[in-house]
Amino acid sequence: MLRNTVFFISLLSRIFISHGVCINHFDVYDECANPFPSGCCVFGSAFICNGVNVTDANDFADEIPQTSSDLFIANTNKSFINDGDWKFLYNLSYLQELSFNNHKISNLGNLKSVYLKDLVQLKLLSLSVGNLRKFPVEQFTNLMSLRYLDLSCNKLQSIGEERWNFSLLNDLILSNNRLTAVRAEQLKGLGTLSTLDLSYNRISYFSAKVLESMPNLKYLHLSFNRLLHVSDHSQRHTKLIFWGISSNLFVSLEPSIFHDFKSLHTIDYTKNSIKDPPRVYSKNNETSAVVLSLQFNVIEILSPLFFDHFPHLNGINVANNRIRQIEENAFRSVPNVTVISLSDNKINTIPIQLFQHLKNIEILNVQFNRIQILHPQFLLSLNTDVQLFIYGNPILCDCQAVPLLKWLILSATPPSTFPSCQSPEELQNQSIYDSKLPEDCHYSTSIPASTEITPTSYRNPLNRDVTFMLIIGSLIVVLICIFSKIFCPACKAS
């Protein structure tokens, strides 16, 4: 039970820290039920000192059971700067998690390796939310079982060039510090690392070559920094899945930095200053990415050059930009895309043939744009399995909206997401689904009742029932006419 609780707390801390919030995840513990004289207590297999006014770390050394698996020290005023302050770690050979949270430690110079020699089973070390300005890697190399190291929310200004000889380390959390650069010669010896979190720093220089010493890295978080571009190229990396570089200062895409990552799934460029696509296309720079997020940038014209280097995309998010024009062949190079979000832009019209060759579209989101009508031929190019989200547009509910309503009813789009009418005035703010559109429309571009978009059965149960009743009624009328001519002599004479 405790182990699951501790894991959940650790997970929560990672989630919140990754969003730029430094939390004290020991606040879940209230006052100790049966505290020792020091104010600390035992909770299951954990020894907890939360909010205790510690003047000497050895005040509670004799209180710690040697069989403790977890040791939590939080919200104390102890700086642990004197020689011998760490002696309480002696003989804790069963310890698996050691956490200092919201601490006053600024210097680990006195944490000698000899104090850590018994921590042979330690898997999690957290020194988050404190005043650390340097992490002396060489003093922790005896922790051969360490898998999770959290140094987030401190004041680290640089990373040394020492080897990080942690042979089992999976997660290294360095978010919310004051780092300004990550160079190729740093972070060596992390061959088992799976997650590297460098978000919420001040990094303006990042060399992709640093990843060459991390062959098992899957998740790289560089969001909320000051990057204009990524330097160098990584030549030996195949397992990276996620590359997050949102909330930086990029002004254009750099597909060349991704092409060596053969397992890359997601590239997140959210909240940058990207306006233009790469100027030159090179097949050598094509990437394996499946999801590309360009949300909250400053794109005005959506051209095919944005996606030509990403032929394997399944998901595209260009919402919350300034898009006012979409080129007709914008998605020519992404035939397998299934989800496209174009919401919250300045789009007036969608090219008729924009999605004609995209046969796998499942969700198309164009909400909150400036669209008044959708051309019937554009609707014919979409399969009725598509969910079309068009709510929040100033829809003109006249004859030109009839094809849209017909298509929406036949499609997979939930009626609750149907758009509202902007005009005429008498229909304003009414859902197009409930409004009474003109029934006497006559124009050649409307969708005929018998076109190929009509499915074998309507998705809306009410429409399916009405259609069935109309068909039965028509058959009854036909049968009456036939029987009347057969059995009624007067009818025959007429």
PDB file of N, CA, C and O in Angstrom, residues 315-356:
ATOM      1  N   GLY A 315      -1.240  12.515 -37.397  1.00  0.00           N
ATOM      2  CA  GLY A 315      -1.909  13.617 -36.714  1.00  0.00           C
ATOM      3  C   GLY A 315      -1.202  14.937 -36.948  1.00  0.00           C
ATOM      4  O   GLY A 315       0.024  15.021 -36.843  1.00  0.00           O
ATOM      5  N   ILE A 316      -1.978  15.968 -37.296  1.00  0.00           N
ATOM      6  CA  ILE A 316      -1.443  17.308 -37.546  1.00  0.00           C
ATOM      7  C   ILE A 316      -2.266  18.307 -36.746  1.00  0.00           C
ATOM      8  O   ILE A 316      -3.494  18.337 -36.824  1.00  0.00           O
ATOM      9  N   ASN A 317      -1.571  19.137 -35.961  1.00  0.00           N
ATOM     10  CA  ASN A 317      -2.249  20.165 -35.176  1.00  0.00           C
ATOM     11  C   ASN A 317      -1.648  21.521 -35.508  1.00  0.00           C
ATOM     12  O   ASN A 317      -0.516  21.820 -35.140  1.00  0.00           O
ATOM     13  N   VAL A 318      -2.396  22.329 -36.234  1.00  0.00           N
ATOM     14  CA  VAL A 318      -1.982  23.702 -36.544  1.00  0.00           C
ATOM     15  C   VAL A 318      -3.025  24.683 -36.015  1.00  0.00           C
ATOM     16  O   VAL A 318      -3.236  25.762 -36.573  1.00  0.00           O
ATOM     17  N   ALA A 319      -3.677  24.304 -34.923  1.00  0.00           N
ATOM     18  CA  ALA A 319      -4.680  25.177 -34.307  1.00  0.00           C
ATOM     19  C   ALA A 319      -4.014  26.396 -33.682  1.00  0.00           C
ATOM     20  O   ALA A 319      -2.809  26.419 -33.438  1.00  0.00           O
ATOM     21  N   ASN A 320      -4.813  27.429 -33.454  1.00  0.00           N
ATOM     22  CA  ASN A 320      -4.362  28.636 -32.746  1.00  0.00           C
ATOM     23  C   ASN A 320      -3.169  29.300 -33.413  1.00  0.00           C
ATOM     24  O   ASN A 320      -2.197  29.671 -32.762  1.00  0.00           O
ATOM     25  N   ASN A 321      -3.236  29.427 -34.732  1.00  0.00           N
ATOM     26  CA  ASN A 321      -2.262  30.201 -35.483  1.00  0.00           C
ATOM     27  C   ASN A 321      -2.967  31.433 -36.056  1.00  0.00           C
ATOM     28  O   ASN A 321      -3.971  31.891 -35.502  1.00  0.00           O
ATOM     29  N   ARG A 322      -2.462  31.929 -37.182  1.00  0.00           N
ATOM     30  CA  ARG A 322      -3.098  33.068 -37.848  1.00  0.00           C
ATOM     31  C   ARG A 322      -3.423  32.710 -39.295  1.00  0.00           C
ATOM     32  O   ARG A 322      -3.407  33.563 -40.183  1.00  0.00           O
ATOM     33  N   ILE A 323      -3.724  31.451 -39.519  1.00  0.00           N
ATOM     34  CA  ILE A 323      -3.913  30.948 -40.882  1.00  0.00           C
ATOM     35  C   ILE A 323      -5.132  31.601 -41.521  1.00  0.00           C
ATOM     36  O   ILE A 323      -6.243  31.507 -41.006  1.00  0.00           O
ATOM     37  N   ARG A 324      -4.887  32.249 -42.645  1.00  0.00           N
ATOM     38  CA  ARG A 324      -5.973  32.857 -43.409  1.00  0.00           C
ATOM     39  C   ARG A 324      -6.095  32.238 -44.800  1.00  0.00           C
ATOM     40  O   ARG A 324      -7.082  32.460 -45.497  1.00  0.00           O
ATOM     41  N   GLN A 325      -5.083  31.462 -45.182  1.00  0.00           N
ATOM     42  CA  GLN A 325      -5.088  30.834 -46.506  1.00  0.00           C
ATOM     43  C   GLN A 325      -4.484  29.437 -46.428  1.00  0.00           C
ATOM     44  O   GLN A 325      -3.453  29.230 -45.785  1.00  0.00           O
ATOM     45  N   ILE A 326      -5.165  28.488 -47.060  1.00  0.00           N
ATOM     46  CA  ILE A 326      -4.658  27.116 -47.160  1.00  0.00           C
ATOM     47  C   ILE A 326      -4.460  26.794 -48.634  1.00  0.00           C
ATOM     48  O   ILE A 326      -5.404  26.867 -49.430  1.00  0.00           O
ATOM     49  N   GLU A 327      -3.242  26.469 -49.011  1.00  0.00           N
ATOM     50  CA  GLU A 327      -2.992  26.102 -50.406  1.00  0.00           C
ATOM     51  C   GLU A 327      -3.651  24.761 -50.705  1.00  0.00           C
ATOM     52  O   GLU A 327      -3.688  23.868 -49.852  1.00  0.00           O
ATOM     53  N   GLU A 328      -4.146  24.611 -51.928  1.00  0.00           N
ATOM     54  CA  GLU A 328      -4.971  23.457 -52.282  1.00  0.00           C
ATOM     55  C   GLU A 328      -4.234  22.131 -52.124  1.00  0.00           C
ATOM     56  O   GLU A 328      -4.841  21.100 -51.847  1.00  0.00           O
ATOM     57  N   ASN A 329      -2.920  22.134 -52.276  1.00  0.00           N
ATOM     58  CA  ASN A 329      -2.140  20.897 -52.155  1.00  0.00           C
ATOM     59  C   ASN A 329      -1.368  20.832 -50.841  1.00  0.00           C
ATOM     60  O   ASN A 329      -0.332  20.168 -50.750  1.00  0.00           O
ATOM     61  N   ALA A 330      -1.868  21.514 -49.822  1.00  0.00           N
ATOM     62  CA  ALA A 330      -1.140  21.638 -48.554  1.00  0.00           C
ATOM     63  C   ALA A 330      -0.814  20.282 -47.938  1.00  0.00           C
ATOM     64  O   ALA A 330       0.232  20.120 -47.313  1.00  0.00           O
ATOM     65  N   PHE A 331      -1.687  19.300 -48.122  1.00  0.00           N
ATOM     66  CA  PHE A 331      -1.503  17.998 -47.486  1.00  0.00           C
ATOM     67  C   PHE A 331      -1.126  16.908 -48.494  1.00  0.00           C
ATOM     68  O   PHE A 331      -1.393  15.733 -48.265  1.00  0.00           O
ATOM     69  N   ARG A 332      -0.466  17.290 -49.546  1.00  0.00           N
ATOM     70  CA  ARG A 332      -0.137  16.347 -50.625  1.00  0.00           C
ATOM     71  C   ARG A 332       0.799  15.228 -50.175  1.00  0.00           C
ATOM     72  O   ARG A 332       0.772  14.125 -50.741  1.00  0.00           O
ATOM     73  N   SER A 333       1.644  15.486 -49.196  1.00  0.00           N
ATOM     74  CA  SER A 333       2.683  14.526 -48.827  1.00  0.00           C
ATOM     75  C   SER A 333       2.320  13.677 -47.610  1.00  0.00           C
ATOM     76  O   SER A 333       3.147  12.909 -47.121  1.00  0.00           O
ATOM     77  N   VAL A 334       1.082  13.795 -47.115  1.00  0.00           N
ATOM     78  CA  VAL A 334       0.692  13.052 -45.903  1.00  0.00           C
ATOM     79  C   VAL A 334      -0.569  12.226 -46.174  1.00  0.00           C
ATOM     80  O   VAL A 334      -1.616  12.461 -45.573  1.00  0.00           O
ATOM     81  N   PRO A 335      -0.471  11.231 -47.040  1.00  0.00           N
ATOM     82  CA  PRO A 335      -1.669  10.480 -47.447  1.00  0.00           C
ATOM     83  C   PRO A 335      -2.300   9.664 -46.328  1.00  0.00           C
ATOM     84  O   PRO A 335      -3.464   9.258 -46.449  1.00  0.00           O
ATOM     85  N   ASN A 336      -1.571   9.403 -45.255  1.00  0.00           N
ATOM     86  CA  ASN A 336      -2.089   8.547 -44.187  1.00  0.00           C
ATOM     87  C   ASN A 336      -2.623   9.315 -42.988  1.00  0.00           C
ATOM     88  O   ASN A 336      -2.957   8.707 -41.971  1.00  0.00           O
ATOM     89  N   VAL A 337      -2.701  10.628 -43.097  1.00  0.00           N
ATOM     90  CA  VAL A 337      -3.154  11.416 -41.960  1.00  0.00           C
ATOM     91  C   VAL A 337      -4.594  11.081 -41.608  1.00  0.00           C
ATOM     92  O   VAL A 337      -5.445  10.896 -42.493  1.00  0.00           O
ATOM     93  N   THR A 338      -4.888  10.973 -40.306  1.00  0.00           N
ATOM     94  CA  THR A 338      -6.235  10.643 -39.839  1.00  0.00           C
ATOM     95  C   THR A 338      -6.878  11.772 -39.040  1.00  0.00           C
ATOM     96  O   THR A 338      -8.097  11.849 -38.969  1.00  0.00           O
ATOM     97  N   VAL A 339      -6.062  12.623 -38.426  1.00  0.00           N
ATOM     98  CA  VAL A 339      -6.598  13.712 -37.605  1.00  0.00           C
ATOM     99  C   VAL A 339      -5.914  15.017 -38.000  1.00  0.00           C
ATOM    100  O   VAL A 339      -4.686  15.100 -38.027  1.00  0.00           O
ATOM    101  N   ILE A 340      -6.725  16.032 -38.321  1.00  0.00           N
ATOM    102  CA  ILE A 340      -6.208  17.358 -38.650  1.00  0.00           C
ATOM    103  C   ILE A 340      -6.985  18.394 -37.851  1.00  0.00           C
ATOM    104  O   ILE A 340      -8.216  18.425 -37.881  1.00  0.00           O
ATOM    105  N   SER A 341      -6.261  19.238 -37.122  1.00  0.00           N
ATOM    106  CA  SER A 341      -6.899  20.328 -36.382  1.00  0.00           C
ATOM    107  C   SER A 341      -6.471  21.663 -36.974  1.00  0.00           C
ATOM    108  O   SER A 341      -5.284  22.006 -36.971  1.00  0.00           O
ATOM    109  N   LEU A 342      -7.447  22.407 -37.483  1.00  0.00           N
ATOM    110  CA  LEU A 342      -7.228  23.738 -38.049  1.00  0.00           C
ATOM    111  C   LEU A 342      -8.023  24.780 -37.257  1.00  0.00           C
ATOM    112  O   LEU A 342      -8.271  25.883 -37.758  1.00  0.00           O
ATOM    113  N   SER A 343      -8.409  24.455 -36.059  1.00  0.00           N
ATOM    114  CA  SER A 343      -9.304  25.321 -35.293  1.00  0.00           C
ATOM    115  C   SER A 343      -8.617  26.606 -34.848  1.00  0.00           C
ATOM    116  O   SER A 343      -7.384  26.713 -34.837  1.00  0.00           O
ATOM    117  N   ASP A 344      -9.430  27.587 -34.506  1.00  0.00           N
ATOM    118  CA  ASP A 344      -8.958  28.855 -33.932  1.00  0.00           C
ATOM    119  C   ASP A 344      -7.940  29.540 -34.838  1.00  0.00           C
ATOM    120  O   ASP A 344      -6.834  29.880 -34.421  1.00  0.00           O
ATOM    121  N   ASN A 345      -8.327  29.730 -36.083  1.00  0.00           N
ATOM    122  CA  ASN A 345      -7.513  30.469 -37.040  1.00  0.00           C
ATOM    123  C   ASN A 345      -8.370  31.549 -37.690  1.00  0.00           C
ATOM    124  O   ASN A 345      -9.390  31.956 -37.123  1.00  0.00           O
ATOM    125  N   LYS A 346      -7.979  31.997 -38.861  1.00  0.00           N
ATOM    126  CA  LYS A 346      -8.704  33.056 -39.561  1.00  0.00           C
ATOM    127  C   LYS A 346      -9.134  32.587 -40.945  1.00  0.00           C
ATOM    128  O   LYS A 346      -9.155  33.344 -41.911  1.00  0.00           O
ATOM    129  N   ILE A 347      -9.498  31.327 -41.059  1.00  0.00           N
ATOM    130  CA  ILE A 347      -9.827  30.705 -42.337  1.00  0.00           C
ATOM    131  C   ILE A 347     -11.230  31.110 -42.784  1.00  0.00           C
ATOM    132  O   ILE A 347     -12.200  30.938 -42.037  1.00  0.00           O
ATOM    133  N   ASN A 348     -11.322  31.633 -44.010  1.00  0.00           N
ATOM    134  CA  ASN A 348     -12.619  31.990 -44.596  1.00  0.00           C
ATOM    135  C   ASN A 348     -13.164  30.876 -45.478  1.00  0.00           C
ATOM    136  O   ASN A 348     -14.361  30.592 -45.464  1.00  0.00           O
ATOM    137  N   THR A 349     -12.290  30.294 -46.269  1.00  0.00           N
ATOM    138  CA  THR A 349     -12.702  29.254 -47.211  1.00  0.00           C
ATOM    139  C   THR A 349     -11.728  28.086 -47.158  1.00  0.00           C
ATOM    140  O   THR A 349     -10.544  28.260 -46.848  1.00  0.00           O
ATOM    141  N   ILE A 350     -12.239  26.903 -47.480  1.00  0.00           N
ATOM    142  CA  ILE A 350     -11.411  25.705 -47.579  1.00  0.00           C
ATOM    143  C   ILE A 350     -11.413  25.258 -49.034  1.00  0.00           C
ATOM    144  O   ILE A 350     -12.486  25.098 -49.636  1.00  0.00           O
ATOM    145  N   PRO A 351     -10.232  25.081 -49.657  1.00  0.00           N
ATOM    146  CA  PRO A 351     -10.181  24.658 -51.060  1.00  0.00           C
ATOM    147  C   PRO A 351     -11.000  23.393 -51.312  1.00  0.00           C
ATOM    148  O   PRO A 351     -11.001  22.464 -50.491  1.00  0.00           O
ATOM    149  N   ILE A 352     -11.686  23.345 -52.431  1.00  0.00           N
ATOM    150  CA  ILE A 352     -12.605  22.248 -52.738  1.00  0.00           C
ATOM    151  C   ILE A 352     -11.899  20.898 -52.732  1.00  0.00           C
ATOM    152  O   ILE A 352     -12.412  19.908 -52.210  1.00  0.00           O
ATOM    153  N   GLN A 353     -10.687  20.843 -53.299  1.00  0.00           N
ATOM    154  CA  GLN A 353      -9.983  19.570 -53.453  1.00  0.00           C
ATOM    155  C   GLN A 353      -8.958  19.313 -52.352  1.00  0.00           C
ATOM    156  O   GLN A 353      -8.112  18.431 -52.489  1.00  0.00           O
ATOM    157  N   LEU A 354      -9.022  20.042 -51.254  1.00  0.00           N
ATOM    158  CA  LEU A 354      -7.983  19.970 -50.236  1.00  0.00           C
ATOM    159  C   LEU A 354      -7.778  18.555 -49.707  1.00  0.00           C
ATOM    160  O   LEU A 354      -6.645  18.116 -49.493  1.00  0.00           O
ATOM    161  N   PHE A 355      -8.863  17.815 -49.497  1.00  0.00           N
ATOM    162  CA  PHE A 355      -8.751  16.486 -48.895  1.00  0.00           C
ATOM    163  C   PHE A 355      -9.147  15.360 -49.852  1.00  0.00           C
ATOM    164  O   PHE A 355      -9.404  14.241 -49.412  1.00  0.00           O
ATOM    165  N   GLN A 356      -9.179  15.644 -51.109  1.00  0.00           N
ATOM    166  CA  GLN A 356      -9.681  14.664 -52.066  1.00  0.00           C
ATOM    167  C   GLN A 356      -8.866  13.369 -52.040  1.00  0.00           C
ATOM    168  O   GLN A 356      -9.415  12.273 -52.179  1.00  0.00           O
TER     169      GLN A 356
END
